């Protein structure tokens, strides 16, 4: 029987690349996101390549929607908690509470709702793997990023604590903390301002969703006795949240 991988936020960027890469490894894919047409296109692409894909269209901020979509699933071997966003890049005194709510509700509470629904099935099975997509923002708070950084600090803390919680149930917990990855992330952060989004990657060869998916593919193929607790991935031109060498 195929192993089943549930990937949140599979309509774009890291999540979409991860769904395609895991399908190539033989996983049955359960892809989630809010944009139904994107999910449908992903399903068609995976099936055209000989894989299997189910799609679940819901908002991870809605706990009842998470339960309704995920509770009926019989088996999940791998959960990739990827859905997330940054909204706005502002000093705290000019920040928008709507942006703050979106980040905390998605990056922290959404991850928790999905995890709370999925992990009991893993505990009952006595096996499973959860991979949380954190960020370098989860350990390096930077100017203009207070709430995004806080949300990713929360993901970092949750990842460490849930690894301990799930240890005795034989469930691996890994966290991937990328630096700059060119996806729709910056377009979303700047509320659709393409010029500001593109400027993020000026003079840099950033990571791609495929690069992160490759790391996930490596992690899930490790032997049962080996786990990657935490991995930080950056472009070669980035040394941290404050250090980017632009050419
Ligand atoms: P994208 O904007 O390309 O993808 C984000 C994905 O999250 C989309 O599929 C989107 O789907 C989904 N999503 C967002 N909000 C919700 C929601 N409320 N409910 C369900 N799904 C949602 O960005 P990335 O691929 O870059 O981001 C993926 C993760 O990687 C995020 O957690 C981000 O914080 C993290 N990250 C990104 C980095 C980067 O530089 N790009 C670096 C470090 C971490 P839809 O809109 O269809 O719902
Ligand atoms: C995304 C990377 O540097 O914008 O998490 O926080 S950064």
Short mmCIF file of C-alpha atoms and ligand atoms in Angstrom, two decimals:
data_model
loop_
_atom_site.label_atom_id
_atom_site.label_comp_id
_atom_site.label_asym_id
_atom_site.label_seq_id
_atom_site.Cartn_x
_atom_site.Cartn_y
_atom_site.Cartn_z
CA UNK A 1 0.00 0.00 0.00
CA UNK A 2 1.24 3.46 -0.92
CA UNK A 3 2.36 5.75 1.86
CA UNK A 4 0.13 8.80 2.12
CA UNK A 5 1.55 12.33 2.40
CA UNK A 6 -0.64 15.27 3.39
CA UNK A 7 0.81 18.63 2.33
CA UNK A 8 -0.85 21.86 3.42
CA UNK A 9 -0.48 24.85 1.13
CA UNK A 10 0.19 22.75 -1.97
CA UNK A 11 -1.20 25.29 -4.45
CA UNK A 12 2.06 27.22 -4.74
CA UNK A 13 5.75 27.42 -3.97
CA UNK A 14 7.29 24.99 -1.50
CA UNK A 15 4.10 22.99 -0.96
CA UNK A 16 3.42 22.44 -4.64
CA UNK A 17 7.03 21.42 -5.31
CA UNK A 18 6.91 19.06 -2.33
CA UNK A 19 3.72 17.41 -3.56
CA UNK A 20 5.28 16.76 -6.96
CA UNK A 21 8.56 15.48 -5.48
CA UNK A 22 6.86 13.16 -2.99
CA UNK A 23 4.58 11.85 -5.75
CA UNK A 24 7.74 11.01 -7.72
CA UNK A 25 8.91 8.98 -4.71
CA UNK A 26 5.69 6.96 -4.83
CA UNK A 27 3.70 8.68 -2.10
CA UNK A 28 -0.05 9.05 -2.53
CA UNK A 29 -0.57 12.80 -2.24
CA UNK A 30 -3.27 14.61 -0.28
CA UNK A 31 -2.90 18.24 -1.34
CA UNK A 32 -4.61 21.10 0.47
CA UNK A 33 -5.06 24.83 -0.03
CA UNK A 34 -7.80 27.40 -0.59
CA UNK A 35 -7.50 27.77 -4.39
CA UNK A 36 -9.53 24.92 -5.87
CA UNK A 37 -8.41 25.45 -9.47
CA UNK A 38 -4.74 25.25 -8.46
CA UNK A 39 -5.40 22.04 -6.54
CA UNK A 40 -7.15 20.58 -9.57
CA UNK A 41 -4.19 21.47 -11.83
CA UNK A 42 -1.79 19.84 -9.38
CA UNK A 43 -3.91 16.70 -9.20
CA UNK A 44 -3.97 16.48 -13.02
CA UNK A 45 -0.18 16.94 -13.22
CA UNK A 46 0.50 14.23 -10.63
CA UNK A 47 -1.95 11.80 -12.21
CA UNK A 48 -0.54 12.45 -15.70
CA UNK A 49 2.84 11.38 -14.33
CA UNK A 50 1.32 8.14 -12.99
CA UNK A 51 0.84 9.21 -9.38
CA UNK A 52 -2.21 9.54 -7.18
CA UNK A 53 -3.52 12.75 -5.66
CA UNK A 54 -6.54 13.72 -3.57
CA UNK A 55 -7.34 17.36 -3.03
CA UNK A 56 -8.94 19.05 -0.03
CA UNK A 57 -9.90 22.68 -0.37
CA UNK A 58 -10.14 24.47 2.97
CA UNK A 59 -8.74 27.30 5.05
CA UNK A 60 -6.42 26.09 7.82
CA UNK A 61 -7.53 29.05 9.99
CA UNK A 62 -10.96 27.44 10.32
CA UNK A 63 -10.73 24.66 12.92
CA UNK A 64 -14.07 23.09 11.99
CA UNK A 65 -13.06 23.07 8.31
CA UNK A 66 -9.78 21.33 9.23
CA UNK A 67 -11.66 18.69 11.20
CA UNK A 68 -14.31 18.18 8.49
CA UNK A 69 -11.65 17.77 5.78
CA UNK A 70 -9.07 15.71 7.66
CA UNK A 71 -10.99 13.62 10.18
CA UNK A 72 -12.35 11.22 7.50
CA UNK A 73 -8.84 10.38 6.24
CA UNK A 74 -7.97 6.87 7.30
CA UNK A 75 -4.22 6.96 7.01
CA UNK A 76 -1.54 9.63 6.86
CA UNK A 77 2.11 8.59 7.01
CA UNK A 78 3.62 12.02 6.45
CA UNK A 79 2.27 15.46 7.29
CA UNK A 80 4.03 18.49 5.83
CA UNK A 81 2.79 21.57 7.70
CA UNK A 82 3.68 24.13 5.06
CA UNK A 83 0.70 26.50 4.65
CA UNK A 84 1.74 29.93 5.80
CA UNK A 85 2.45 33.50 4.92
CA UNK A 86 4.02 36.78 5.80
CA UNK A 87 1.67 39.76 5.49
CA UNK A 88 3.24 43.22 5.51
CA UNK A 89 6.76 44.37 6.37
CA UNK A 90 6.38 47.30 8.76
CA UNK A 91 7.63 48.72 12.02
CA UNK A 92 5.39 47.57 14.88
CA UNK A 93 3.85 51.05 15.36
CA UNK A 94 2.60 51.02 11.75
CA UNK A 95 1.59 47.35 11.51
CA UNK A 96 -1.88 46.18 10.52
CA UNK A 97 -3.80 44.05 12.99
CA UNK A 98 -5.47 42.28 10.04
CA UNK A 99 -2.01 41.23 8.81
CA UNK A 100 -1.03 40.12 12.33
CA UNK A 101 -4.20 38.04 12.65
CA UNK A 102 -3.61 36.40 9.25
CA UNK A 103 -0.05 35.38 10.18
CA UNK A 104 -0.81 34.12 13.68
CA UNK A 105 -4.05 32.39 12.65
CA UNK A 106 -2.40 30.64 9.67
CA UNK A 107 1.20 30.00 10.69
CA UNK A 108 0.51 29.06 14.31
CA UNK A 109 -3.14 28.21 14.91
CA UNK A 110 -3.67 26.62 11.48
CA UNK A 111 -0.62 24.42 11.95
CA UNK A 112 -1.96 23.40 15.36
CA UNK A 113 -5.48 22.62 14.11
CA UNK A 114 -4.12 20.41 11.31
CA UNK A 115 -1.64 18.71 13.64
CA UNK A 116 -4.30 18.09 16.30
CA UNK A 117 -6.54 16.38 13.72
CA UNK A 118 -3.85 14.30 12.02
CA UNK A 119 -1.51 13.16 14.80
CA UNK A 120 -4.01 10.97 16.70
CA UNK A 121 -4.12 8.74 13.61
CA UNK A 122 -0.33 8.50 13.67
CA UNK A 123 -0.32 7.76 17.40
CA UNK A 124 -2.88 4.99 16.86
CA UNK A 125 -0.73 3.56 14.05
CA UNK A 126 2.45 3.85 16.12
CA UNK A 127 4.31 5.55 13.27
CA UNK A 128 4.40 8.69 11.20
CA UNK A 129 6.43 11.77 10.37
CA UNK A 130 5.56 15.45 10.72
CA UNK A 131 7.65 18.03 8.89
CA UNK A 132 7.02 21.64 9.88
CA UNK A 133 8.15 24.46 7.60
CA UNK A 134 9.61 27.06 9.91
CA UNK A 135 11.99 29.81 8.84
CA UNK A 136 15.21 31.54 9.73
CA UNK A 137 12.70 34.07 11.12
CA UNK A 138 12.05 31.43 13.79
CA UNK A 139 15.39 32.15 15.43
CA UNK A 140 16.44 35.54 14.01
CA UNK A 141 13.96 38.34 14.72
CA UNK A 142 14.46 41.19 12.25
CA UNK A 143 13.32 44.79 11.88
CA UNK A 144 9.81 45.13 10.36
CA UNK A 145 9.09 41.45 10.93
CA UNK A 146 7.96 41.27 14.56
CA UNK A 147 4.79 39.27 14.05
CA UNK A 148 6.00 37.02 11.22
CA UNK A 149 9.11 36.28 13.30
CA UNK A 150 6.95 35.64 16.37
CA UNK A 151 4.81 33.19 14.40
CA UNK A 152 7.88 31.30 13.17
CA UNK A 153 9.43 31.36 16.66
CA UNK A 154 6.20 29.65 17.72
CA UNK A 155 6.63 27.04 14.97
CA UNK A 156 10.19 26.44 16.20
CA UNK A 157 9.02 25.96 19.80
CA UNK A 158 6.06 23.80 18.79
CA UNK A 159 8.32 21.61 16.64
CA UNK A 160 10.71 20.97 19.52
CA UNK A 161 7.97 20.27 22.04
CA UNK A 162 5.89 18.08 19.75
CA UNK A 163 8.98 16.01 18.97
CA UNK A 164 9.09 15.19 22.69
CA UNK A 165 5.33 14.65 22.89
CA UNK A 166 5.30 12.17 20.01
CA UNK A 167 8.58 10.43 20.81
CA UNK A 168 7.04 7.44 22.57
CA UNK A 169 4.56 6.93 19.74
CA UNK A 170 7.34 6.38 17.20
CA UNK A 171 6.54 9.56 15.27
CA UNK A 172 9.38 11.61 13.82
CA UNK A 173 9.15 15.40 13.89
CA UNK A 174 11.41 17.48 11.67
CA UNK A 175 11.59 21.20 11.08
CA UNK A 176 12.95 22.88 7.96
CA UNK A 177 13.93 26.52 8.37
CA UNK A 178 14.63 28.15 5.01
CA UNK A 179 16.05 31.55 4.22
CA UNK A 180 15.15 33.22 0.95
CA UNK A 181 13.03 31.02 -1.35
CA UNK A 182 11.50 32.54 -4.49
CA UNK A 183 7.82 31.60 -4.46
CA UNK A 184 4.63 33.69 -4.17
CA UNK A 185 5.75 34.46 -0.60
CA UNK A 186 6.97 38.02 -1.28
CA UNK A 187 4.05 38.87 -3.55
CA UNK A 188 1.74 37.89 -0.69
CA UNK A 189 3.90 39.72 1.88
CA UNK A 190 3.70 42.94 -0.17
CA UNK A 191 -0.02 42.54 -0.90
CA UNK A 192 0.47 42.04 -4.63
CA UNK A 193 3.14 44.73 -5.18
CA UNK A 194 5.23 42.97 -7.85
CA UNK A 195 8.04 45.56 -7.83
CA UNK A 196 8.67 45.19 -4.08
CA UNK A 197 8.36 41.42 -4.34
CA UNK A 198 10.92 41.19 -7.15
CA UNK A 199 13.28 43.53 -5.29
CA UNK A 200 13.54 40.94 -2.49
CA UNK A 201 15.54 38.70 -4.83
CA UNK A 202 17.55 41.47 -6.57
CA UNK A 203 21.14 40.37 -7.22
CA UNK A 204 20.63 37.01 -5.50
CA UNK A 205 20.08 33.49 -6.76
CA UNK A 206 17.45 32.45 -4.22
CA UNK A 207 16.42 28.95 -3.27
CA UNK A 208 13.42 27.50 -5.11
CA UNK A 209 10.52 25.40 -3.93
CA UNK A 210 12.22 22.47 -5.64
CA UNK A 211 15.31 22.96 -3.44
CA UNK A 212 13.22 22.66 -0.28
CA UNK A 213 11.33 19.70 -1.74
CA UNK A 214 14.67 18.00 -2.40
CA UNK A 215 15.58 18.37 1.28
CA UNK A 216 12.21 16.90 2.25
CA UNK A 217 12.77 13.99 -0.15
CA UNK A 218 16.13 13.32 1.52
CA UNK A 219 14.68 13.52 5.04
CA UNK A 220 11.83 11.10 4.35
CA UNK A 221 14.16 8.54 2.77
CA UNK A 222 16.45 8.29 5.78
CA UNK A 223 16.45 5.00 7.68
CA UNK A 224 13.90 4.54 10.46
CA UNK A 225 16.50 5.07 13.20
CA UNK A 226 17.60 8.47 11.80
CA UNK A 227 15.78 11.78 12.12
CA UNK A 228 16.57 15.31 11.04
CA UNK A 229 15.35 17.41 13.95
CA UNK A 230 16.07 20.77 12.42
CA UNK A 231 17.67 21.91 9.19
CA UNK A 232 18.50 25.47 8.07
CA UNK A 233 18.73 26.05 4.31
CA UNK A 234 19.81 29.29 2.66
CA UNK A 235 20.98 30.53 -0.69
CA UNK A 236 24.78 30.63 -0.88
CA UNK A 237 24.52 34.44 -1.05
CA UNK A 238 22.72 34.62 2.31
CA UNK A 239 24.32 34.07 5.71
CA UNK A 240 21.36 34.98 7.90
CA UNK A 241 18.38 37.30 8.12
CA UNK A 242 20.72 40.34 8.17
CA UNK A 243 23.38 39.23 5.71
CA UNK A 244 22.78 39.00 1.98
CA UNK A 245 25.50 39.49 -0.62
CA UNK A 246 23.82 40.98 -3.70
CA UNK A 247 25.76 40.99 -6.98
P1 LIG B 1 3.58 30.65 -1.27
O1 LIG B 1 2.84 31.93 -1.05
O2 LIG B 1 4.08 30.37 -2.63
O3 LIG B 1 2.70 29.42 -0.77
C1 LIG B 1 1.95 29.48 0.41
C2 LIG B 1 0.96 28.33 0.45
O4 LIG B 1 0.25 28.39 1.70
C3 LIG B 1 -0.05 28.41 -0.66
O5 LIG B 1 -0.26 27.13 -1.20
C4 LIG B 1 -1.32 28.89 0.04
O6 LIG B 1 -2.46 28.31 -0.58
C5 LIG B 1 -1.14 28.30 1.44
N1 LIG B 1 -1.92 29.02 2.42
C6 LIG B 1 -1.74 30.29 2.86
N2 LIG B 1 -2.70 30.63 3.73
C7 LIG B 1 -3.52 29.54 3.85
C8 LIG B 1 -4.70 29.27 4.58
N3 LIG B 1 -5.25 30.19 5.40
N4 LIG B 1 -5.28 28.06 4.47
C9 LIG B 1 -4.74 27.13 3.65
N5 LIG B 1 -3.63 27.32 2.93
C10 LIG B 1 -3.03 28.52 3.01
O7 LIG B 1 4.79 30.70 -0.22
P2 LIG B 1 5.92 29.63 0.17
O8 LIG B 1 5.80 28.40 -0.61
O9 LIG B 1 7.20 30.34 0.17
O10 LIG B 1 5.52 29.38 1.69
C11 LIG B 1 5.33 28.09 2.27
C12 LIG B 1 5.84 28.11 3.69
O11 LIG B 1 7.24 28.36 3.68
C13 LIG B 1 5.23 29.19 4.59
O12 LIG B 1 4.94 28.61 5.85
C14 LIG B 1 6.34 30.22 4.71
O13 LIG B 1 6.26 30.95 5.91
C15 LIG B 1 7.55 29.32 4.66
N6 LIG B 1 8.81 29.96 4.31
C16 LIG B 1 8.95 30.61 3.11
C17 LIG B 1 10.15 31.20 2.79
C18 LIG B 1 10.35 31.98 1.54
O14 LIG B 1 11.33 32.76 1.44
N7 LIG B 1 9.52 31.81 0.53
C19 LIG B 1 11.30 31.09 3.70
C20 LIG B 1 11.04 30.42 4.94
C21 LIG B 1 9.84 29.86 5.20
P3 LIG B 1 -3.84 29.07 -0.90
O15 LIG B 1 -3.52 30.52 -1.09
O16 LIG B 1 -4.36 28.37 -2.12
O17 LIG B 1 -4.67 28.80 0.30
C1 LIG B 2 10.86 33.71 5.00
C2 LIG B 2 12.27 34.17 5.00
O1 LIG B 2 13.85 36.03 5.73
O2 LIG B 2 11.65 36.70 4.90
O3 LIG B 2 10.54 33.02 6.17
O4 LIG B 2 11.89 35.69 7.07
S1 LIG B 2 12.40 35.73 5.72
#
